[in-house]
Amino acid sequence: KPPQCLDIPADLPLCHTVGYKRMRLPNLLEHESLAEVKQQASSWLPLLAKRCHSDTQVFLCSLFAPVCLDRPIYPCRSLCEAVRAGCAPLMEAYGFPWPEMLHCHKFPLDNDLCIAVQFGHLPATAPPVTKICAQCEMEHSADGLMEQMCSSDFVVKMRIKEIKIENGDRKLIGAQKKKKLLKPGPLKRKDTKRLVLHMKNGAGCPCPQLDGLSGSFLVMGRKVDGQLLLMAVYRWDKKNKEMKFAVKFMFSYPCSLYYPFFYGAAEPH
């Protein structure tokens, strides 16, 4: 059937503010219905909130909600590569590879008939070292903490014996004693006996809460290919009411319906 054009609805927040009003269906990811577009697009909202590249929205929406013209216009390969350079390291830190559907070789080389880089002629170099490691950005509200717990496979209160640097990652090595599994998830006995958490791409960025290793830590993570990836880390603070509340009511919190790609609520706050 011929493609149809429709208004980008307000409940497609990934693309509602992209700068044009009408989109075509099926889109360039072969989604046939608006319901499918909304469902698939929602898991990318947290990436948008992380602001890893100024053209993330333009790039994603060129595929999810392509502009309504008589023929499809794909993103240029250079746009894909620019967004990938900014965002793939962040995704990898959370254990998500750059997905197959966004492989840049699929997109046309730059010519007049593709969507080029709009806002960010950003150099595709590593961000300055002053930027805090993604895993060390902290949520300060109980809701934010519980969202993080939702998107983690496991949550543990533990002491950290030492930190090692290996292949650009930091490795947090747990002390044998005094660990409490608040949400064991997929952790097996051998995982917990000697807890080793990998902080992907974490060797070169600051993480203030790990500057000293005394006391206990609240850590959250995912198990990916047998490795335990650190997703978030906090100093355990008995006086922190938000933290106490989040830990106590973690299992009664209504986790987001969509599977969050990353943490953080969908909206930047």
XYZ file of C-alpha atoms in Angstrom:
269
model
C 0.000 0.000 0.000
C 1.223 3.544 -0.640
C 2.783 5.388 2.288
C 0.447 7.629 4.263
C 1.167 10.972 5.883
C 0.004 11.945 9.329
C 0.670 14.496 12.047
C 3.392 13.551 14.534
C 1.267 12.998 17.661
C 2.009 14.624 21.018
C 2.309 11.172 22.606
C 5.349 10.441 20.448
C 7.631 12.613 22.610
C 10.830 11.437 20.908
C 9.822 13.285 17.724
C 6.958 15.639 18.572
C 9.391 18.562 18.929
C 11.718 17.625 16.073
C 10.879 20.682 13.945
C 8.446 19.367 11.317
C 4.794 18.433 11.755
C 4.054 15.507 9.418
C 5.573 12.034 9.203
C 5.195 9.139 6.813
C 4.163 5.560 7.560
C 5.518 2.971 7.183
C 8.647 4.603 8.543
C 12.232 3.769 7.539
C 12.463 1.046 10.198
C 9.509 -0.764 8.588
C 7.099 -0.014 11.416
C 3.613 -0.178 9.876
C 1.470 1.348 12.629
C 1.706 4.382 14.868
C 1.323 2.133 17.925
C 4.460 0.221 16.917
C 6.386 3.465 16.303
C 5.422 4.810 19.759
C 6.363 1.612 21.516
C 9.751 1.266 19.786
C 10.607 4.978 20.011
C 9.915 5.226 23.758
C 12.993 3.209 24.698
C 15.191 5.881 23.068
C 13.871 8.761 25.190
C 16.450 8.318 27.954
C 19.244 8.551 25.372
C 17.828 11.881 24.209
C 17.769 13.066 27.839
C 21.479 12.220 28.169
C 22.319 14.785 25.430
C 25.236 12.759 24.104
C 25.040 14.536 20.706
C 23.127 17.605 19.555
C 21.697 15.731 16.538
C 20.421 12.613 18.324
C 16.783 13.650 17.873
C 17.198 14.622 14.203
C 18.897 11.293 13.471
C 16.458 9.032 15.345
C 13.388 10.847 14.022
C 14.621 10.676 10.424
C 14.071 6.917 10.868
C 11.194 6.669 13.367
C 9.119 9.583 12.024
C 10.509 10.474 8.577
C 9.471 13.797 7.101
C 6.501 13.490 4.772
C 7.766 13.852 1.209
C 6.896 11.866 -1.901
C 10.012 9.739 -1.467
C 11.846 8.651 1.663
C 14.882 10.702 2.679
C 17.445 8.761 4.706
C 19.932 10.214 7.198
C 23.402 10.731 5.701
C 26.073 8.307 6.803
C 28.035 11.209 8.325
C 25.034 12.113 10.532
C 24.827 8.508 11.733
C 28.572 8.425 12.389
C 28.522 11.711 14.316
C 25.676 10.570 16.592
C 27.265 7.144 17.020
C 30.593 8.752 18.036
C 28.792 10.806 20.702
C 26.350 8.198 22.002
C 27.758 4.700 21.449
C 30.333 4.958 24.303
C 27.529 5.924 26.691
C 25.352 3.027 25.512
C 28.276 0.617 25.843
C 28.874 1.814 29.398
C 25.391 0.531 30.208
C 25.901 -2.732 28.336
C 23.929 -1.884 25.184
C 25.734 -2.302 21.866
C 24.956 0.123 19.019
C 21.985 -1.679 17.429
C 22.055 -3.405 14.067
C 19.192 -1.266 12.718
C 21.370 1.843 13.149
C 24.535 0.522 11.510
C 25.894 3.507 9.610
C 26.975 1.619 6.475
C 23.268 1.231 5.647
C 22.888 4.959 5.050
C 23.822 6.951 1.945
C 27.092 8.799 1.563
C 26.648 12.539 1.795
C 24.872 14.001 -1.182
C 21.939 16.368 -1.548
C 19.339 13.705 -0.914
C 20.027 12.768 2.668
C 19.656 14.463 6.041
C 22.991 15.936 7.091
C 24.402 16.966 10.463
C 22.243 19.912 11.603
C 23.478 21.329 14.889
C 26.581 19.528 15.888
C 29.721 19.687 13.853
C 31.205 18.329 17.026
C 34.617 16.732 16.756
C 34.273 12.968 17.134
C 36.920 12.915 19.838
C 36.540 11.762 23.411
C 34.725 14.266 25.638
C 36.918 16.256 28.040
C 37.925 14.262 31.095
C 36.085 16.597 33.422
C 32.760 14.991 32.467
C 31.695 12.679 35.267
C 31.446 8.972 34.368
C 27.922 8.108 33.217
C 27.608 5.546 36.022
C 28.434 8.200 38.618
C 25.728 10.716 37.749
C 23.430 10.689 40.737
C 19.673 10.807 41.131
C 18.638 12.771 44.200
C 14.966 11.838 44.481
C 13.549 8.513 45.688
C 11.660 8.243 42.378
C 14.867 8.697 40.379
C 16.631 6.064 42.492
C 13.745 3.625 42.080
C 13.729 4.150 38.293
C 17.417 3.216 38.324
C 16.660 0.146 40.422
C 13.933 -0.832 37.945
C 16.337 -0.833 35.052
C 19.021 -2.741 36.963
C 19.173 -6.523 37.219
C 20.591 -6.400 40.739
C 21.010 -3.983 43.663
C 23.583 -4.619 46.404
C 24.815 -2.854 49.528
C 28.532 -3.628 49.736
C 31.992 -2.526 50.764
C 34.643 -2.009 48.089
C 38.070 -3.492 48.794
C 39.939 -1.990 45.842
C 39.582 -0.501 42.376
C 41.678 -1.612 39.410
C 42.021 -0.114 35.940
C 41.879 -2.551 33.034
C 41.473 -1.897 29.277
C 39.870 1.500 29.788
C 37.416 0.144 32.388
C 37.450 0.453 36.172
C 36.973 -2.758 38.122
C 35.384 -2.503 41.556
C 36.388 -5.452 43.715
C 34.056 -6.126 46.603
C 35.173 -6.915 50.128
C 34.283 -10.455 51.249
C 32.211 -9.422 54.252
C 29.207 -7.235 54.822
C 27.322 -7.405 51.577
C 23.573 -7.357 51.424
C 21.657 -8.388 48.306
C 18.741 -5.966 48.171
C 17.653 -7.259 44.740
C 19.611 -10.392 43.804
C 18.164 -10.755 40.287
C 20.398 -13.064 38.216
C 23.314 -13.121 40.685
C 24.562 -16.641 41.360
C 26.497 -17.704 44.423
C 29.802 -17.508 42.536
C 28.999 -13.900 41.506
C 28.348 -12.815 45.071
C 31.204 -14.715 46.672
C 33.673 -12.353 45.041
C 31.763 -9.415 43.624
C 33.616 -7.802 40.720
C 31.820 -4.947 38.971
C 33.000 -3.570 35.640
C 32.612 0.131 35.065
C 32.771 0.320 31.259
C 34.871 3.168 29.815
C 35.294 4.377 33.401
C 39.089 4.593 33.612
C 39.480 8.176 32.435
C 36.489 10.018 33.929
C 35.982 11.272 37.477
C 33.654 9.510 39.910
C 33.499 11.610 43.081
C 31.699 9.007 45.185
C 34.586 6.548 44.660
C 37.322 8.982 45.742
C 37.518 7.228 49.121
C 36.577 3.602 49.736
C 35.658 3.718 53.432
C 32.119 2.791 54.432
C 29.491 1.014 52.342
C 28.117 1.632 48.864
C 24.779 1.096 47.177
C 25.509 -0.362 43.745
C 23.224 -1.291 40.861
C 24.109 -3.262 37.794
C 23.228 -5.566 34.935
C 24.600 -8.984 34.098
C 25.691 -8.996 30.443
C 27.510 -11.965 28.885
C 28.523 -13.243 32.306
C 30.044 -9.881 33.335
C 28.563 -7.685 36.033
C 28.309 -4.152 34.658
C 28.031 -1.260 37.086
C 25.083 1.003 36.245
C 25.049 3.313 39.258
C 26.938 3.769 42.518
C 26.136 5.785 45.658
C 27.803 6.119 49.033
C 25.538 4.429 51.563
C 24.154 7.172 53.759
C 21.943 6.212 56.719
C 20.757 9.800 57.057
C 19.611 10.070 53.431
C 15.812 9.794 53.627
C 15.354 9.490 49.858
C 17.777 6.561 49.704
C 16.185 4.801 52.693
C 12.732 5.213 51.147
C 13.887 3.952 47.731
C 15.488 0.825 49.202
C 12.497 0.096 51.419
C 9.852 0.473 48.704
C 11.878 -0.639 45.679
C 9.616 -3.599 44.922
C 6.360 -1.689 45.181
C 7.425 1.016 42.711
C 5.579 0.910 39.357
C 8.476 0.530 36.933
C 8.115 2.291 33.566
C 6.154 0.309 31.018
C 8.800 0.633 28.370
C 12.111 -1.026 28.978
C 14.411 1.917 29.625
C 17.548 1.805 27.548
C 19.297 3.727 30.183
C 18.507 5.152 33.404
C 17.016 8.253 34.344
C 13.457 9.249 33.867
C 12.522 9.941 30.276
C 12.542 13.696 30.840
C 15.765 15.476 31.758
C 15.186 17.101 35.151
